[in-house]
Amino acid sequence: MGKTEITHIFDRESEDEVHVQQFQTVLDRMKAAQNMGKNIKYQLGYSNFTFELWIILHKADCNGSLTNRRQYLAPLNRAYGEDFENLFQYNQEEKFKRILSKLTLEDVRSAIQRSKVIMQRNRTNGCVEQKYKGYSYYKENPSLSIWEVVEKILKDCGLL
């Protein structure tokens, strides 16, 4: 009976003022909820700048900085042998479940390793880790922390 850990997974979409404000608002709310005196710890699980990065990393490297979320469509289609015409089509429940059905435990391990490479490259290249309300992240694209909670779950289950 320890602290309940909740990981809030969401995109850090861009450096546009509206997206920065949305990101900070979520972090503000996470910190406020954590400070309500309950035994809850909120963790950040972000992807910069879209969740598709995390999905692609299960099957392929995706190290370059992309400037529009539509640019993730081609690597996504290649990685999964699909031919989605747009991200809306990919995001339909039936089609997204089809993508998920193609994943193995080894793919998840690969996504964790590929994520670590991205984050190490950010540190090596001198990217500055940002801190806000006790949460850490990188502004640079690509970057992500979703892998951290997934790695912890696999370790806790003895699968890593």
Short mmCIF file of N, CA and C in Angstrom, two decimals:
data_model
loop_
_atom_site.label_atom_id
_atom_site.label_comp_id
_atom_site.label_asym_id
_atom_site.label_seq_id
_atom_site.Cartn_x
_atom_site.Cartn_y
_atom_site.Cartn_z
N MET A 1 0.84 -1.18 0.00
CA MET A 1 0.00 0.00 0.00
C MET A 1 0.88 1.24 0.00
N GLY A 2 1.47 1.50 -1.14
CA GLY A 2 2.29 2.69 -1.29
C GLY A 2 1.53 3.75 -2.07
N LYS A 3 2.31 4.62 -2.63
CA LYS A 3 1.72 5.68 -3.46
C LYS A 3 1.16 5.10 -4.74
N THR A 4 0.04 5.62 -5.14
CA THR A 4 -0.51 5.29 -6.45
C THR A 4 0.22 6.14 -7.48
N GLU A 5 0.72 5.50 -8.51
CA GLU A 5 1.43 6.22 -9.56
C GLU A 5 0.55 6.27 -10.80
N ILE A 6 0.36 7.47 -11.29
CA ILE A 6 -0.42 7.69 -12.50
C ILE A 6 0.48 8.36 -13.52
N THR A 7 0.55 7.78 -14.70
CA THR A 7 1.32 8.41 -15.77
C THR A 7 0.35 9.02 -16.76
N HIS A 8 0.50 10.30 -16.95
CA HIS A 8 -0.34 11.02 -17.90
C HIS A 8 0.43 11.06 -19.22
N ILE A 9 -0.12 10.40 -20.24
CA ILE A 9 0.54 10.31 -21.54
C ILE A 9 -0.16 11.26 -22.50
N PHE A 10 0.63 12.16 -23.07
CA PHE A 10 0.08 13.12 -24.03
C PHE A 10 1.20 13.71 -24.87
N ASP A 11 0.80 14.38 -25.95
CA ASP A 11 1.76 14.96 -26.89
C ASP A 11 2.20 16.34 -26.43
N ARG A 12 3.46 16.64 -26.72
CA ARG A 12 3.97 18.01 -26.62
C ARG A 12 4.08 18.45 -28.07
N GLU A 13 3.03 19.11 -28.55
CA GLU A 13 2.82 19.25 -29.99
C GLU A 13 3.75 20.20 -30.71
N SER A 14 4.12 21.32 -30.11
CA SER A 14 5.00 22.25 -30.81
C SER A 14 5.42 23.35 -29.85
N GLU A 15 6.22 24.27 -30.38
CA GLU A 15 6.63 25.44 -29.61
C GLU A 15 5.70 26.62 -29.83
N ASP A 16 4.61 26.40 -30.57
CA ASP A 16 3.61 27.46 -30.72
C ASP A 16 3.06 27.79 -29.34
N GLU A 17 2.79 29.06 -29.12
CA GLU A 17 2.36 29.51 -27.79
C GLU A 17 1.16 28.73 -27.27
N VAL A 18 0.19 28.46 -28.13
CA VAL A 18 -1.00 27.74 -27.70
C VAL A 18 -0.65 26.33 -27.22
N HIS A 19 0.27 25.64 -27.92
CA HIS A 19 0.65 24.29 -27.52
C HIS A 19 1.50 24.28 -26.26
N VAL A 20 2.39 25.24 -26.13
CA VAL A 20 3.19 25.36 -24.91
C VAL A 20 2.26 25.58 -23.72
N GLN A 21 1.28 26.47 -23.88
CA GLN A 21 0.34 26.75 -22.81
C GLN A 21 -0.48 25.51 -22.45
N GLN A 22 -0.93 24.77 -23.45
CA GLN A 22 -1.69 23.54 -23.19
C GLN A 22 -0.84 22.54 -22.41
N PHE A 23 0.41 22.38 -22.82
CA PHE A 23 1.32 21.45 -22.16
C PHE A 23 1.52 21.86 -20.70
N GLN A 24 1.79 23.13 -20.48
CA GLN A 24 2.02 23.61 -19.12
C GLN A 24 0.75 23.52 -18.26
N THR A 25 -0.39 23.73 -18.87
CA THR A 25 -1.64 23.61 -18.12
C THR A 25 -1.85 22.18 -17.63
N VAL A 26 -1.55 21.21 -18.47
CA VAL A 26 -1.66 19.81 -18.04
C VAL A 26 -0.70 19.54 -16.89
N LEU A 27 0.54 20.03 -17.01
CA LEU A 27 1.51 19.83 -15.92
C LEU A 27 1.06 20.54 -14.65
N ASP A 28 0.49 21.74 -14.77
CA ASP A 28 -0.04 22.45 -13.61
C ASP A 28 -1.11 21.61 -12.91
N ARG A 29 -1.99 21.04 -13.70
CA ARG A 29 -3.09 20.23 -13.13
C ARG A 29 -2.57 18.95 -12.50
N MET A 30 -1.57 18.34 -13.14
CA MET A 30 -0.98 17.13 -12.56
C MET A 30 -0.36 17.44 -11.20
N LYS A 31 0.39 18.53 -11.13
CA LYS A 31 1.04 18.92 -9.87
C LYS A 31 0.00 19.26 -8.81
N ALA A 32 -1.05 20.00 -9.20
CA ALA A 32 -2.10 20.36 -8.25
C ALA A 32 -2.81 19.11 -7.71
N ALA A 33 -3.11 18.17 -8.58
CA ALA A 33 -3.76 16.93 -8.14
C ALA A 33 -2.85 16.14 -7.21
N GLN A 34 -1.58 16.13 -7.52
CA GLN A 34 -0.62 15.40 -6.68
C GLN A 34 -0.51 16.04 -5.30
N ASN A 35 -0.66 17.36 -5.24
CA ASN A 35 -0.49 18.09 -3.98
C ASN A 35 -1.77 18.18 -3.16
N MET A 36 -2.81 17.47 -3.54
CA MET A 36 -4.08 17.53 -2.81
C MET A 36 -4.06 16.72 -1.53
N GLY A 37 -2.90 16.15 -1.20
CA GLY A 37 -2.79 15.40 0.04
C GLY A 37 -3.08 13.92 -0.09
N LYS A 38 -3.46 13.50 -1.26
CA LYS A 38 -3.71 12.07 -1.47
C LYS A 38 -2.39 11.39 -1.75
N ASN A 39 -2.39 10.11 -1.68
CA ASN A 39 -1.18 9.32 -1.87
C ASN A 39 -0.99 8.99 -3.35
N ILE A 40 -0.92 10.04 -4.18
CA ILE A 40 -0.84 9.87 -5.63
C ILE A 40 0.38 10.61 -6.15
N LYS A 41 1.11 9.94 -7.04
CA LYS A 41 2.23 10.56 -7.72
C LYS A 41 1.93 10.57 -9.21
N TYR A 42 1.96 11.76 -9.80
CA TYR A 42 1.73 11.89 -11.24
C TYR A 42 3.07 11.93 -11.96
N GLN A 43 3.17 11.12 -13.01
CA GLN A 43 4.38 11.08 -13.83
C GLN A 43 4.03 11.56 -15.24
N LEU A 44 5.02 12.14 -15.88
CA LEU A 44 4.86 12.65 -17.23
C LEU A 44 5.30 11.58 -18.23
N GLY A 45 4.44 11.31 -19.19
CA GLY A 45 4.76 10.42 -20.31
C GLY A 45 4.46 11.17 -21.59
N TYR A 46 5.42 11.92 -22.09
CA TYR A 46 5.15 12.76 -23.25
C TYR A 46 5.82 12.22 -24.51
N SER A 47 5.31 12.68 -25.63
CA SER A 47 5.93 12.42 -26.92
C SER A 47 5.96 13.75 -27.66
N ASN A 48 7.12 14.11 -28.16
CA ASN A 48 7.29 15.38 -28.86
C ASN A 48 7.51 15.08 -30.34
N PHE A 49 6.61 15.28 -31.20
CA PHE A 49 5.45 16.05 -30.92
C PHE A 49 4.15 15.29 -31.15
N THR A 50 4.26 14.01 -31.39
CA THR A 50 3.05 13.22 -31.61
C THR A 50 3.25 11.76 -31.18
N PHE A 51 2.16 11.13 -30.75
CA PHE A 51 2.19 9.76 -30.27
C PHE A 51 2.64 8.78 -31.35
N GLU A 52 2.46 9.15 -32.61
CA GLU A 52 2.88 8.26 -33.71
C GLU A 52 4.36 7.94 -33.64
N LEU A 53 5.16 8.86 -33.11
CA LEU A 53 6.59 8.59 -32.92
C LEU A 53 6.77 7.32 -32.11
N TRP A 54 6.10 7.21 -30.98
CA TRP A 54 6.21 6.04 -30.11
C TRP A 54 5.76 4.77 -30.84
N ILE A 55 4.69 4.86 -31.59
CA ILE A 55 4.20 3.70 -32.33
C ILE A 55 5.21 3.24 -33.38
N ILE A 56 5.78 4.17 -34.12
CA ILE A 56 6.77 3.83 -35.14
C ILE A 56 7.99 3.17 -34.52
N LEU A 57 8.43 3.66 -33.36
CA LEU A 57 9.65 3.15 -32.73
C LEU A 57 9.57 1.66 -32.37
N HIS A 58 8.39 1.11 -32.34
CA HIS A 58 8.27 -0.33 -32.08
C HIS A 58 8.83 -1.17 -33.23
N LYS A 59 8.80 -0.59 -34.42
CA LYS A 59 9.20 -1.35 -35.61
C LYS A 59 10.38 -0.75 -36.37
N ALA A 60 10.68 0.55 -36.13
CA ALA A 60 11.72 1.20 -36.94
C ALA A 60 12.29 2.40 -36.21
N ASP A 61 13.48 2.80 -36.65
CA ASP A 61 14.06 4.05 -36.15
C ASP A 61 13.26 5.22 -36.72
N CYS A 62 13.20 6.28 -35.96
CA CYS A 62 12.54 7.51 -36.41
C CYS A 62 13.25 8.65 -35.68
N ASN A 63 14.43 8.98 -36.17
CA ASN A 63 15.31 9.88 -35.44
C ASN A 63 15.28 11.33 -35.90
N GLY A 64 14.77 11.58 -37.08
CA GLY A 64 14.82 12.93 -37.62
C GLY A 64 13.73 13.82 -37.05
N SER A 65 14.00 15.10 -37.08
CA SER A 65 13.02 16.08 -36.64
C SER A 65 12.03 16.33 -37.76
N LEU A 66 10.78 16.06 -37.50
CA LEU A 66 9.73 16.30 -38.49
C LEU A 66 8.99 17.57 -38.11
N THR A 67 8.47 18.27 -39.09
CA THR A 67 7.86 19.57 -38.82
C THR A 67 6.35 19.54 -38.87
N ASN A 68 5.77 18.44 -39.34
CA ASN A 68 4.33 18.34 -39.42
C ASN A 68 3.94 16.91 -39.09
N ARG A 69 2.91 16.75 -38.30
CA ARG A 69 2.53 15.40 -37.87
C ARG A 69 2.18 14.50 -39.06
N ARG A 70 1.74 15.07 -40.18
CA ARG A 70 1.45 14.25 -41.37
C ARG A 70 2.70 13.54 -41.88
N GLN A 71 3.89 14.07 -41.58
CA GLN A 71 5.13 13.45 -42.03
C GLN A 71 5.38 12.10 -41.36
N TYR A 72 4.66 11.80 -40.30
CA TYR A 72 4.80 10.50 -39.64
C TYR A 72 4.07 9.40 -40.39
N LEU A 73 3.21 9.76 -41.32
CA LEU A 73 2.41 8.77 -42.03
C LEU A 73 3.27 7.81 -42.85
N ALA A 74 4.22 8.31 -43.62
CA ALA A 74 5.06 7.43 -44.46
C ALA A 74 5.87 6.45 -43.61
N PRO A 75 6.59 6.90 -42.56
CA PRO A 75 7.32 5.92 -41.75
C PRO A 75 6.39 4.93 -41.04
N LEU A 76 5.21 5.39 -40.66
CA LEU A 76 4.23 4.50 -40.03
C LEU A 76 3.77 3.42 -41.01
N ASN A 77 3.43 3.83 -42.22
CA ASN A 77 3.02 2.86 -43.24
C ASN A 77 4.13 1.86 -43.54
N ARG A 78 5.38 2.35 -43.67
CA ARG A 78 6.52 1.45 -43.94
C ARG A 78 6.72 0.47 -42.79
N ALA A 79 6.69 0.98 -41.58
CA ALA A 79 6.97 0.15 -40.41
C ALA A 79 5.96 -0.98 -40.25
N TYR A 80 4.71 -0.74 -40.62
CA TYR A 80 3.66 -1.72 -40.37
C TYR A 80 3.10 -2.34 -41.64
N GLY A 81 3.71 -2.04 -42.79
CA GLY A 81 3.23 -2.61 -44.05
C GLY A 81 1.80 -2.19 -44.36
N GLU A 82 1.49 -0.96 -44.07
CA GLU A 82 0.14 -0.43 -44.30
C GLU A 82 0.15 0.58 -45.44
N ASP A 83 -1.03 1.05 -45.79
CA ASP A 83 -1.17 2.05 -46.84
C ASP A 83 -2.24 3.07 -46.44
N PHE A 84 -2.14 3.58 -45.23
CA PHE A 84 -3.10 4.59 -44.78
C PHE A 84 -2.91 5.85 -45.62
N GLU A 85 -4.01 6.44 -46.01
CA GLU A 85 -3.96 7.65 -46.83
C GLU A 85 -3.72 8.90 -45.98
N ASN A 86 -4.10 8.83 -44.70
CA ASN A 86 -3.93 9.97 -43.80
C ASN A 86 -3.96 9.47 -42.35
N LEU A 87 -3.61 10.34 -41.43
CA LEU A 87 -3.57 9.96 -40.02
C LEU A 87 -4.96 9.72 -39.45
N PHE A 88 -5.96 10.40 -40.00
CA PHE A 88 -7.33 10.16 -39.55
C PHE A 88 -7.71 8.70 -39.80
N GLN A 89 -7.35 8.20 -40.95
CA GLN A 89 -7.65 6.81 -41.29
C GLN A 89 -6.93 5.86 -40.31
N TYR A 90 -5.67 6.13 -40.05
CA TYR A 90 -4.89 5.31 -39.11
C TYR A 90 -5.50 5.33 -37.71
N ASN A 91 -6.03 6.47 -37.30
CA ASN A 91 -6.56 6.63 -35.95
C ASN A 91 -7.95 6.03 -35.74
N GLN A 92 -8.56 5.51 -36.78
CA GLN A 92 -9.85 4.85 -36.59
C GLN A 92 -9.62 3.60 -35.74
N GLU A 93 -10.52 3.38 -34.80
CA GLU A 93 -10.33 2.33 -33.80
C GLU A 93 -9.96 0.98 -34.41
N GLU A 94 -10.69 0.56 -35.39
CA GLU A 94 -10.44 -0.75 -36.01
C GLU A 94 -9.03 -0.83 -36.60
N LYS A 95 -8.61 0.23 -37.25
CA LYS A 95 -7.30 0.23 -37.91
C LYS A 95 -6.18 0.36 -36.90
N PHE A 96 -6.39 1.15 -35.86
CA PHE A 96 -5.38 1.28 -34.81
C PHE A 96 -5.21 -0.06 -34.09
N LYS A 97 -6.30 -0.75 -33.84
CA LYS A 97 -6.22 -2.07 -33.20
C LYS A 97 -5.46 -3.06 -34.09
N ARG A 98 -5.61 -2.91 -35.41
CA ARG A 98 -4.87 -3.77 -36.34
C ARG A 98 -3.37 -3.53 -36.19
N ILE A 99 -2.98 -2.26 -36.06
CA ILE A 99 -1.57 -1.92 -35.82
C ILE A 99 -1.10 -2.56 -34.52
N LEU A 100 -1.87 -2.38 -33.47
CA LEU A 100 -1.48 -2.93 -32.17
C LEU A 100 -1.36 -4.45 -32.20
N SER A 101 -2.19 -5.10 -33.00
CA SER A 101 -2.14 -6.57 -33.07
C SER A 101 -0.83 -7.07 -33.71
N LYS A 102 -0.13 -6.19 -34.39
CA LYS A 102 1.14 -6.56 -35.03
C LYS A 102 2.32 -6.44 -34.08
N LEU A 103 2.09 -5.96 -32.87
CA LEU A 103 3.19 -5.74 -31.93
C LEU A 103 3.47 -6.98 -31.10
N THR A 104 4.75 -7.22 -30.86
CA THR A 104 5.19 -8.29 -29.98
C THR A 104 5.91 -7.67 -28.79
N LEU A 105 6.18 -8.50 -27.80
CA LEU A 105 6.94 -8.03 -26.64
C LEU A 105 8.33 -7.55 -27.08
N GLU A 106 8.91 -8.24 -28.05
CA GLU A 106 10.22 -7.82 -28.56
C GLU A 106 10.13 -6.44 -29.23
N ASP A 107 9.02 -6.16 -29.89
CA ASP A 107 8.83 -4.83 -30.48
C ASP A 107 8.79 -3.75 -29.40
N VAL A 108 8.15 -4.05 -28.29
CA VAL A 108 8.08 -3.09 -27.18
C VAL A 108 9.49 -2.85 -26.62
N ARG A 109 10.24 -3.91 -26.46
CA ARG A 109 11.64 -3.76 -26.00
C ARG A 109 12.44 -2.92 -26.98
N SER A 110 12.21 -3.14 -28.27
CA SER A 110 12.92 -2.35 -29.29
C SER A 110 12.53 -0.88 -29.22
N ALA A 111 11.25 -0.60 -28.99
CA ALA A 111 10.80 0.79 -28.88
C ALA A 111 11.47 1.48 -27.70
N ILE A 112 11.63 0.77 -26.60
CA ILE A 112 12.32 1.32 -25.42
C ILE A 112 13.76 1.65 -25.79
N GLN A 113 14.45 0.72 -26.45
CA GLN A 113 15.85 0.97 -26.81
C GLN A 113 15.98 2.12 -27.80
N ARG A 114 15.11 2.16 -28.79
CA ARG A 114 15.17 3.26 -29.77
C ARG A 114 14.88 4.60 -29.09
N SER A 115 13.96 4.60 -28.14
CA SER A 115 13.66 5.83 -27.39
C SER A 115 14.87 6.29 -26.60
N LYS A 116 15.55 5.34 -25.97
CA LYS A 116 16.75 5.68 -25.20
C LYS A 116 17.81 6.31 -26.10
N VAL A 117 17.96 5.78 -27.31
CA VAL A 117 18.93 6.34 -28.27
C VAL A 117 18.57 7.78 -28.60
N ILE A 118 17.30 8.05 -28.84
CA ILE A 118 16.86 9.42 -29.14
C ILE A 118 17.19 10.35 -27.98
N MET A 119 16.87 9.92 -26.78
CA MET A 119 17.08 10.78 -25.62
C MET A 119 18.57 10.97 -25.33
N GLN A 120 19.37 9.93 -25.54
CA GLN A 120 20.82 10.06 -25.37
C GLN A 120 21.38 11.02 -26.40
N ARG A 121 20.89 10.94 -27.62
CA ARG A 121 21.34 11.85 -28.68
C ARG A 121 21.00 13.29 -28.30
N ASN A 122 19.85 13.52 -27.73
CA ASN A 122 19.48 14.87 -27.30
C ASN A 122 20.48 15.39 -26.26
N ARG A 123 20.84 14.54 -25.31
CA ARG A 123 21.82 14.95 -24.28
C ARG A 123 23.18 15.20 -24.91
N THR A 124 23.63 14.29 -25.79
CA THR A 124 24.93 14.41 -26.45
C THR A 124 25.00 15.67 -27.31
N ASN A 125 23.90 16.00 -27.95
CA ASN A 125 23.87 17.18 -28.82
C ASN A 125 23.68 18.48 -28.06
N GLY A 126 23.67 18.40 -26.74
CA GLY A 126 23.58 19.60 -25.93
C GLY A 126 22.19 20.17 -25.76
N CYS A 127 21.18 19.39 -26.06
CA CYS A 127 19.81 19.86 -25.84
C CYS A 127 19.61 20.05 -24.33
N VAL A 128 18.91 21.08 -23.99
CA VAL A 128 18.73 21.42 -22.58
C VAL A 128 17.43 20.79 -22.06
N GLU A 129 17.59 19.99 -21.02
CA GLU A 129 16.42 19.40 -20.39
C GLU A 129 15.64 20.51 -19.69
N GLN A 130 14.37 20.61 -20.02
CA GLN A 130 13.51 21.63 -19.43
C GLN A 130 12.90 21.08 -18.15
N LYS A 131 12.64 21.98 -17.22
CA LYS A 131 11.99 21.61 -15.96
C LYS A 131 10.81 22.55 -15.76
N TYR A 132 9.69 21.95 -15.41
CA TYR A 132 8.50 22.75 -15.11
C TYR A 132 7.68 21.99 -14.08
N LYS A 133 7.44 22.63 -12.95
CA LYS A 133 6.63 22.05 -11.87
C LYS A 133 7.16 20.69 -11.43
N GLY A 134 8.47 20.48 -11.56
CA GLY A 134 9.07 19.22 -11.15
C GLY A 134 9.08 18.15 -12.23
N TYR A 135 8.57 18.46 -13.40
CA TYR A 135 8.56 17.51 -14.52
C TYR A 135 9.65 17.91 -15.50
N SER A 136 10.30 16.92 -16.10
CA SER A 136 11.40 17.16 -17.03
C SER A 136 11.00 16.72 -18.44
N TYR A 137 11.47 17.48 -19.42
CA TYR A 137 11.20 17.16 -20.81
C TYR A 137 12.17 17.94 -21.69
N TYR A 138 12.22 17.56 -22.95
CA TYR A 138 12.99 18.29 -23.95
C TYR A 138 12.04 18.97 -24.93
N LYS A 139 12.40 20.18 -25.34
CA LYS A 139 11.63 20.88 -26.36
C LYS A 139 11.87 20.26 -27.73
N GLU A 140 13.05 19.69 -27.90
CA GLU A 140 13.46 19.21 -29.23
C GLU A 140 12.59 18.05 -29.70
N ASN A 141 12.43 18.02 -31.01
CA ASN A 141 11.70 16.96 -31.67
C ASN A 141 12.73 16.18 -32.50
N PRO A 142 12.86 14.89 -32.32
CA PRO A 142 12.04 14.03 -31.48
C PRO A 142 12.56 13.93 -30.05
N SER A 143 11.66 13.74 -29.15
CA SER A 143 11.96 13.38 -27.76
C SER A 143 10.69 12.78 -27.16
N LEU A 144 10.87 11.95 -26.16
CA LEU A 144 9.72 11.30 -25.54
C LEU A 144 10.11 10.66 -24.23
N SER A 145 9.12 10.48 -23.36
CA SER A 145 9.38 9.79 -22.09
C SER A 145 8.40 8.65 -21.85
N ILE A 146 7.55 8.37 -22.80
CA ILE A 146 6.58 7.27 -22.65
C ILE A 146 7.30 5.98 -22.31
N TRP A 147 8.45 5.78 -22.92
CA TRP A 147 9.21 4.54 -22.74
C TRP A 147 9.57 4.28 -21.28
N GLU A 148 9.74 5.34 -20.50
CA GLU A 148 10.18 5.17 -19.11
C GLU A 148 9.17 4.37 -18.29
N VAL A 149 7.89 4.70 -18.41
CA VAL A 149 6.87 3.97 -17.65
C VAL A 149 6.70 2.55 -18.20
N VAL A 150 6.80 2.39 -19.52
CA VAL A 150 6.69 1.06 -20.11
C VAL A 150 7.85 0.19 -19.65
N GLU A 151 9.06 0.75 -19.62
CA GLU A 151 10.22 0.01 -19.13
C GLU A 151 10.03 -0.40 -17.67
N LYS A 152 9.51 0.50 -16.86
CA LYS A 152 9.28 0.19 -15.44
C LYS A 152 8.28 -0.95 -15.28
N ILE A 153 7.20 -0.93 -16.07
CA ILE A 153 6.20 -2.00 -16.01
C ILE A 153 6.83 -3.34 -16.38
N LEU A 154 7.61 -3.36 -17.47
CA LEU A 154 8.24 -4.61 -17.89
C LEU A 154 9.22 -5.12 -16.83
N LYS A 155 9.96 -4.22 -16.22
CA LYS A 155 10.88 -4.63 -15.15
C LYS A 155 10.11 -5.19 -13.95
N ASP A 156 9.04 -4.49 -13.55
CA ASP A 156 8.23 -4.94 -12.41
C ASP A 156 7.62 -6.31 -12.67
N CYS A 157 7.35 -6.62 -13.92
CA CYS A 157 6.75 -7.92 -14.30
C CYS A 157 7.82 -8.98 -14.59
N GLY A 158 9.10 -8.61 -14.49
CA GLY A 158 10.17 -9.55 -14.76
C GLY A 158 10.35 -9.85 -16.24
N LEU A 159 9.89 -8.96 -17.10
CA LEU A 159 10.00 -9.17 -18.54
C LEU A 159 11.15 -8.40 -19.17
N LEU A 160 11.91 -7.71 -18.35
CA LEU A 160 13.03 -6.93 -18.85
C LEU A 160 14.19 -7.01 -17.87
#
